[in-house]
Amino acid sequence: MGYDINGKKIMRPAKGKALDALLDAIDVPKGWTEMLDKNTGGDLNLTREEFEILRKIQMDEVPVDGYNPYEVRFFCADVGMLGDLLTAVQPTIEWFTSKTEVMPLSTTPEPKRRFVPSKHEPKRVMKIVRAIREGRIVPNKPREEKPQYYDIWANEVPREDHIMHIPAPKLPPPTYDESYNPPQEYLPTEEEKKKWEEEDPEAREKDYLPRKHKALRLVPGYDRFINERFERCLDLYLAPRVRRNKLNIDPESLLPKLPSPQDLRPFPTTTATIYRGHEGRVRSLNVDSTGVWLATGGDDGTVRVWEILTGREVWKIKLADGEAVNCVKWRPVKESAILAAAA
């Protein structure tokens, strides 16, 4: 079958070793990695890398690792001193790319025979047409422009108060007429409402009329809120303020100094006269202009006239049953004694 390096013939080995090779493959663990060379009849031991190359060839894969199929490789012989083969790599030229070109290659328009009408588009168009007819879609509807608000103090940096800083005065607390359920006496009458409406806004004492609501959830929005806030800002900005220094005064020093009771003598120290006759508390008493008679009224509903010096009851009248006499008054003249009482 050939000659060796010495020129002697190399004979083909005898056939019939298939059974021995099968037995060796079963007995030897490495038998599955050996192959028979048909040319020489010898054994070939395959490595793991060669098995991987064979597997990739069977699976139609590139057997070389790191091979880029999108590059063109060609070999050129270097005729220099070294005489080695050099490999040159040239990137693939993309004749058809995914990038959209600015100018087309041809200005010829597409023929109409290539146009295939879509079946889905007419259905969608008819669906929109039906919605327009039924009023569910309003074409060319004008957009409602919503007002835009900006927070002018969003980026404000806090700073320390200046030595001349005067804080803004606080608003007075609300009163009864600003309540959603004010008392009946705070509600205006029809005449007061009419008078308030006829007055000029600058001449009005208040910018609102008290109103009564059954519940807090029924209170409507205040339409002058923005105007009042704006006027409040103008007042704080334009109105001058004055710093007033508070005096540290002891409250006890403001009270008058009372004289000693010993210096106020003579004054009555014992009971001189007792006026007996009223049942319950005495609500009112009054001395006439002459200084002789004393009138009293109490919870028992009676008015009594007493003689001051002796304590004798001169006159008595019952005004009402179960009602108290609230006030008694003499006429402040000396010509005639007239007594008025209220119960």
Protein backbone atom coordinates (compact mmCIF):
# COMPACT_ATOMS: atom_id res chain seq x y z
CA MET A 1 0.00 0.00 0.00
CA GLY A 2 3.04 2.25 0.18
CA TYR A 3 6.71 2.65 1.18
CA ASP A 4 8.38 3.70 4.38
CA ILE A 5 11.29 6.14 4.79
CA ASN A 6 13.80 3.40 3.91
CA GLY A 7 12.06 2.44 0.66
CA LYS A 8 10.58 -0.83 1.91
CA LYS A 9 7.04 -1.76 1.03
CA ILE A 10 4.33 -1.35 3.60
CA MET A 11 1.88 -4.19 3.32
CA ARG A 12 -1.85 -3.75 4.04
CA PRO A 13 -2.78 -5.59 7.25
CA ALA A 14 -4.84 -8.70 7.00
CA LYS A 15 -8.61 -8.38 7.29
CA GLY A 16 -10.76 -10.12 9.87
CA LYS A 17 -9.91 -8.07 12.94
CA ALA A 18 -13.49 -6.74 13.40
CA LEU A 19 -14.27 -9.25 16.16
CA ASP A 20 -11.05 -8.45 18.01
CA ALA A 21 -11.76 -4.75 17.71
CA LEU A 22 -15.27 -5.23 19.14
CA LEU A 23 -13.93 -7.23 22.06
CA ASP A 24 -11.27 -4.62 22.73
CA ALA A 25 -13.92 -1.88 22.60
CA ILE A 26 -15.98 -3.74 25.22
CA ASP A 27 -13.10 -4.59 27.51
CA VAL A 28 -11.14 -1.36 27.27
CA PRO A 29 -12.94 1.79 28.65
CA LYS A 30 -11.34 3.90 25.94
CA GLY A 31 -12.61 1.67 23.19
CA TRP A 32 -15.40 3.96 22.22
CA THR A 33 -12.86 6.66 21.37
CA GLU A 34 -10.92 4.51 18.88
CA MET A 35 -11.53 4.20 15.14
CA LEU A 36 -10.14 1.99 12.40
CA ASP A 37 -8.04 3.62 9.67
CA LYS A 38 -9.16 2.13 6.38
CA ASN A 39 -5.93 3.13 4.62
CA THR A 40 -3.43 1.73 7.09
CA GLY A 41 -5.61 -0.69 9.02
CA GLY A 42 -4.36 0.80 12.27
CA ASP A 43 -6.21 2.29 15.21
CA LEU A 44 -6.98 5.98 15.55
CA ASN A 45 -7.45 7.47 19.07
CA LEU A 46 -9.73 10.54 18.94
CA THR A 47 -9.43 13.27 21.52
CA ARG A 48 -12.30 15.17 23.15
CA GLU A 49 -11.65 18.24 20.97
CA GLU A 50 -11.86 16.11 17.80
CA PHE A 51 -15.16 14.63 19.01
CA GLU A 52 -16.52 18.15 19.54
CA ILE A 53 -15.48 19.12 15.99
CA LEU A 54 -17.25 16.07 14.57
CA ARG A 55 -20.40 16.87 16.56
CA LYS A 56 -20.47 20.47 15.23
CA ILE A 57 -20.01 19.23 11.64
CA GLN A 58 -22.95 16.84 12.04
CA MET A 59 -25.11 19.65 13.48
CA ASP A 60 -24.19 22.03 10.62
CA GLU A 61 -22.37 24.36 12.99
CA VAL A 62 -19.09 26.21 12.52
CA PRO A 63 -16.39 23.88 13.93
CA VAL A 64 -13.97 26.72 14.83
CA ASP A 65 -14.61 28.69 18.02
CA GLY A 66 -14.81 32.47 17.68
CA TYR A 67 -15.47 32.36 13.95
CA ASN A 68 -17.50 35.30 12.66
CA PRO A 69 -19.51 34.24 9.59
CA TYR A 70 -20.14 37.91 8.67
CA GLU A 71 -16.48 38.59 7.92
CA VAL A 72 -14.58 37.71 4.76
CA ARG A 73 -11.25 35.97 5.26
CA PHE A 74 -8.63 35.51 2.59
CA PHE A 75 -4.98 34.42 2.70
CA CYS A 76 -2.02 36.01 1.03
CA ALA A 77 1.57 34.78 0.91
CA ASP A 78 4.25 37.10 2.21
CA VAL A 79 7.28 36.95 -0.04
CA GLY A 80 9.47 38.64 2.52
CA MET A 81 12.28 37.22 4.61
CA LEU A 82 10.00 35.23 6.92
CA GLY A 83 7.91 33.62 4.22
CA ASP A 84 4.95 33.05 6.59
CA LEU A 85 1.32 33.05 5.64
CA LEU A 86 -0.52 36.10 6.92
CA THR A 87 -4.27 36.23 7.42
CA ALA A 88 -6.12 39.39 6.50
CA VAL A 89 -9.63 40.09 7.73
CA GLN A 90 -11.99 42.40 5.90
CA PRO A 91 -15.47 43.26 7.31
CA THR A 92 -18.54 42.28 5.36
CA ILE A 93 -20.01 44.93 3.07
CA GLU A 94 -23.71 45.26 3.88
CA TRP A 95 -25.31 45.82 0.54
CA PHE A 96 -28.78 45.73 2.10
CA THR A 97 -28.84 47.39 5.51
CA SER A 98 -31.57 48.15 8.04
CA LYS A 99 -30.76 51.88 7.93
CA THR A 100 -33.21 54.10 6.13
CA GLU A 101 -31.49 55.90 3.29
CA VAL A 102 -32.23 59.56 2.62
CA MET A 103 -32.50 59.14 -1.13
CA PRO A 104 -34.06 55.99 -2.63
CA LEU A 105 -32.23 53.99 -5.24
CA SER A 106 -35.08 54.43 -7.67
CA THR A 107 -37.75 57.06 -8.09
CA THR A 108 -40.19 54.70 -9.73
CA PRO A 109 -43.39 54.47 -7.65
CA GLU A 110 -44.68 51.11 -6.50
CA PRO A 111 -47.08 49.52 -9.00
CA LYS A 112 -50.69 49.13 -7.98
CA ARG A 113 -50.62 45.40 -8.65
CA ARG A 114 -48.47 44.97 -5.53
CA PHE A 115 -51.12 46.57 -3.28
CA VAL A 116 -53.14 44.07 -1.25
CA PRO A 117 -56.09 45.67 0.56
CA SER A 118 -56.43 44.88 4.25
CA LYS A 119 -59.58 43.22 5.54
CA HIS A 120 -59.12 44.52 9.06
CA GLU A 121 -58.96 48.21 8.19
CA PRO A 122 -62.51 48.48 6.67
CA LYS A 123 -63.96 46.80 9.78
CA ARG A 124 -62.17 49.24 12.05
CA VAL A 125 -63.22 52.22 9.92
CA MET A 126 -66.88 51.12 9.98
CA LYS A 127 -66.68 50.67 13.75
CA ILE A 128 -65.49 54.27 14.13
CA VAL A 129 -68.19 55.50 11.70
CA ARG A 130 -70.93 53.81 13.75
CA ALA A 131 -69.54 55.36 16.93
CA ILE A 132 -69.64 58.81 15.31
CA ARG A 133 -73.23 58.32 14.16
CA GLU A 134 -74.34 57.17 17.62
CA GLY A 135 -72.59 60.11 19.24
CA ARG A 136 -70.10 58.07 21.27
CA ILE A 137 -67.23 59.76 19.42
CA VAL A 138 -67.33 63.52 18.79
CA PRO A 139 -64.89 64.51 16.03
CA ASN A 140 -63.08 67.85 16.22
CA LYS A 141 -64.13 68.34 19.81
CA PRO A 142 -62.55 71.52 21.20
CA ARG A 143 -60.16 70.87 24.03
CA GLU A 144 -60.87 72.36 27.39
CA GLU A 145 -57.81 74.22 28.47
CA LYS A 146 -57.32 73.72 32.17
CA PRO A 147 -55.75 76.59 34.09
CA GLN A 148 -52.18 76.02 35.14
CA TYR A 149 -51.07 76.90 38.64
CA TYR A 150 -47.53 77.53 39.77
CA ASP A 151 -46.24 77.51 43.31
CA ILE A 152 -44.13 80.65 43.58
CA TRP A 153 -42.80 79.58 47.00
CA ALA A 154 -41.82 76.06 45.94
CA ASN A 155 -38.07 76.80 45.87
CA GLU A 156 -38.02 79.23 48.76
CA VAL A 157 -35.08 78.76 51.13
CA PRO A 158 -35.80 79.40 54.82
CA ARG A 159 -33.76 82.21 56.31
CA GLU A 160 -33.31 83.74 59.70
CA ASP A 161 -35.51 86.62 60.78
CA HIS A 162 -34.00 90.06 60.38
CA ILE A 163 -33.56 92.21 63.44
CA MET A 164 -36.18 94.63 62.05
CA HIS A 165 -38.59 91.87 61.03
CA ILE A 166 -42.13 92.52 62.19
CA PRO A 167 -44.47 89.51 61.98
CA ALA A 168 -47.77 89.92 60.19
CA PRO A 169 -50.79 90.50 62.41
CA LYS A 170 -53.08 87.54 62.82
CA LEU A 171 -56.67 87.52 61.65
CA PRO A 172 -59.32 87.95 64.33
CA PRO A 173 -61.11 84.75 65.37
CA PRO A 174 -64.49 84.06 63.74
CA THR A 175 -67.65 85.21 65.45
CA TYR A 176 -71.12 83.73 65.79
CA ASP A 177 -72.44 85.21 62.52
CA GLU A 178 -69.70 83.35 60.57
CA SER A 179 -70.96 79.98 61.76
CA TYR A 180 -72.86 77.66 59.42
CA ASN A 181 -75.59 77.44 62.07
CA PRO A 182 -75.69 80.87 63.80
CA PRO A 183 -78.28 81.80 66.46
CA GLN A 184 -81.55 83.26 65.30
CA GLU A 185 -80.75 86.79 66.48
CA TYR A 186 -77.71 86.94 64.15
CA LEU A 187 -79.71 86.19 60.98
CA PRO A 188 -80.70 89.31 59.01
CA THR A 189 -84.28 90.17 58.19
CA GLU A 190 -85.61 90.83 54.70
CA GLU A 191 -85.25 94.60 55.17
CA GLU A 192 -81.65 94.23 56.32
CA LYS A 193 -80.89 91.99 53.33
CA LYS A 194 -82.38 94.50 50.92
CA LYS A 195 -80.49 97.36 52.54
CA TRP A 196 -77.24 95.40 52.41
CA GLU A 197 -77.71 94.60 48.70
CA GLU A 198 -78.45 98.23 47.82
CA GLU A 199 -75.33 99.57 49.55
CA ASP A 200 -72.01 99.96 47.75
CA PRO A 201 -69.48 97.19 48.44
CA GLU A 202 -67.12 99.73 50.02
CA ALA A 203 -69.82 101.07 52.35
CA ARG A 204 -70.91 97.68 53.67
CA GLU A 205 -69.97 96.85 57.21
CA LYS A 206 -69.42 93.19 56.31
CA ASP A 207 -68.71 91.49 53.01
CA TYR A 208 -71.13 88.64 53.71
CA LEU A 209 -74.55 87.95 55.12
CA PRO A 210 -74.99 85.32 57.85
CA ARG A 211 -76.79 82.24 56.57
CA LYS A 212 -78.07 79.16 58.31
CA HIS A 213 -77.55 75.59 57.08
CA LYS A 214 -78.91 72.35 58.46
CA ALA A 215 -75.59 70.50 58.21
CA LEU A 216 -71.96 71.31 57.53
CA ARG A 217 -71.96 69.22 54.34
CA LEU A 218 -74.64 71.51 52.87
CA VAL A 219 -72.46 74.63 53.12
CA PRO A 220 -71.57 75.87 49.59
CA GLY A 221 -68.18 77.19 48.55
CA TYR A 222 -67.32 80.78 49.42
CA ASP A 223 -67.13 82.75 46.17
CA ARG A 224 -65.08 85.64 47.62
CA PHE A 225 -62.29 83.53 49.07
CA ILE A 226 -59.71 84.43 46.42
CA ASN A 227 -60.61 88.13 46.59
CA GLU A 228 -60.28 88.22 50.35
CA ARG A 229 -56.92 86.43 50.22
CA PHE A 230 -55.70 88.92 47.63
CA GLU A 231 -56.86 91.90 49.68
CA ARG A 232 -55.24 90.39 52.74
CA CYS A 233 -51.91 90.15 50.87
CA LEU A 234 -52.25 93.75 49.74
CA ASP A 235 -52.91 94.88 53.29
CA LEU A 236 -49.87 93.02 54.60
CA TYR A 237 -47.71 94.39 51.80
CA LEU A 238 -48.85 98.03 51.79
CA ALA A 239 -49.98 98.71 55.34
CA PRO A 240 -47.20 100.11 57.57
CA ARG A 241 -46.49 98.35 60.83
CA VAL A 242 -45.11 99.75 64.06
CA ARG A 243 -43.05 97.87 66.58
CA ARG A 244 -44.34 98.45 70.10
CA ASN A 245 -42.13 97.62 73.03
CA LYS A 246 -43.95 95.90 75.83
CA LEU A 247 -43.26 97.13 79.36
CA ASN A 248 -42.45 94.61 82.05
CA ILE A 249 -44.72 95.83 84.83
CA ASP A 250 -45.65 93.89 87.92
CA PRO A 251 -49.45 93.46 87.97
CA GLU A 252 -49.49 93.90 91.74
CA SER A 253 -48.13 97.42 91.37
CA LEU A 254 -51.17 98.46 89.29
CA LEU A 255 -53.65 97.68 92.08
CA PRO A 256 -54.56 100.66 94.30
CA LYS A 257 -53.36 100.59 97.86
CA LEU A 258 -56.35 100.21 100.16
CA PRO A 259 -56.36 102.11 103.43
CA SER A 260 -56.47 100.33 106.73
CA PRO A 261 -59.95 99.62 108.12
CA GLN A 262 -58.94 101.45 111.31
CA ASP A 263 -58.61 104.66 109.28
CA LEU A 264 -62.15 104.38 107.88
CA ARG A 265 -63.98 104.65 111.21
CA PRO A 266 -66.67 105.48 112.17
CA PHE A 267 -68.69 102.90 110.22
CA PRO A 268 -71.46 100.57 111.40
CA THR A 269 -70.13 97.52 113.17
CA THR A 270 -73.35 96.14 114.69
CA THR A 271 -76.81 95.32 113.30
CA ALA A 272 -79.14 98.26 113.86
CA THR A 273 -82.40 97.29 112.06
CA ILE A 274 -83.75 93.99 110.62
CA TYR A 275 -86.50 94.03 107.98
CA ARG A 276 -88.47 90.79 108.26
CA GLY A 277 -91.26 89.66 105.92
CA HIS A 278 -89.84 88.44 102.56
CA GLU A 279 -89.84 84.72 101.78
CA GLY A 280 -86.81 83.83 99.70
CA ARG A 281 -84.18 85.99 98.12
CA VAL A 282 -84.51 89.77 97.80
CA ARG A 283 -83.73 90.72 94.21
CA SER A 284 -83.96 94.56 94.31
CA LEU A 285 -84.13 97.40 96.81
CA ASN A 286 -84.30 101.18 96.43
CA VAL A 287 -84.43 104.21 98.79
CA ASP A 288 -86.65 107.17 97.93
CA SER A 289 -85.39 110.73 97.53
CA THR A 290 -86.43 111.76 101.04
CA GLY A 291 -84.47 108.97 102.68
CA VAL A 292 -87.43 107.80 104.76
CA TRP A 293 -88.84 104.85 102.81
CA LEU A 294 -87.19 101.68 101.49
CA ALA A 295 -88.80 99.58 98.70
CA THR A 296 -87.86 95.91 98.15
CA GLY A 297 -88.87 93.13 95.75
CA GLY A 298 -88.03 89.40 95.97
CA ASP A 299 -88.65 85.90 94.75
CA ASP A 300 -91.97 85.63 96.57
CA GLY A 301 -93.53 88.05 94.02
CA THR A 302 -94.26 90.81 96.56
CA VAL A 303 -93.23 94.47 96.72
CA ARG A 304 -92.87 95.87 100.23
CA VAL A 305 -92.26 99.39 101.54
CA TRP A 306 -90.41 99.78 104.86
CA GLU A 307 -89.64 102.59 107.23
CA ILE A 308 -85.88 102.83 107.31
CA LEU A 309 -85.38 103.94 110.91
CA THR A 310 -87.75 101.51 112.64
CA GLY A 311 -87.83 98.59 110.13
CA ARG A 312 -91.65 98.58 110.13
CA GLU A 313 -93.44 97.27 107.03
CA VAL A 314 -95.66 100.10 105.82
CA TRP A 315 -97.11 98.70 102.56
CA LYS A 316 -97.15 95.40 100.66
CA ILE A 317 -98.56 94.15 97.35
CA LYS A 318 -98.28 90.81 95.52
CA LEU A 319 -97.65 91.28 91.80
CA ALA A 320 -97.56 87.69 90.49
CA ASP A 321 -97.87 84.13 91.76
CA GLY A 322 -94.70 82.11 91.28
CA GLU A 323 -92.88 84.98 89.53
CA ALA A 324 -90.10 87.04 91.05
CA VAL A 325 -89.94 90.83 91.18
CA ASN A 326 -86.83 91.77 89.25
CA CYS A 327 -86.57 95.52 89.91
CA VAL A 328 -88.15 98.29 92.06
CA LYS A 329 -87.44 102.02 91.57
CA TRP A 330 -88.66 105.22 93.25
CA ARG A 331 -89.31 108.34 91.22
CA PRO A 332 -86.19 110.53 91.77
CA VAL A 333 -88.06 113.66 92.91
CA LYS A 334 -89.19 114.85 96.35
CA GLU A 335 -92.56 116.35 95.34
CA SER A 336 -94.37 113.00 95.05
CA ALA A 337 -93.50 109.42 95.90
CA ILE A 338 -94.15 107.06 92.95
CA LEU A 339 -92.84 103.47 92.99
CA ALA A 340 -92.37 101.34 89.83
CA ALA A 341 -91.85 97.57 89.93
CA ALA A 342 -91.17 94.99 87.21
CA ALA A 343 -91.93 91.27 87.40
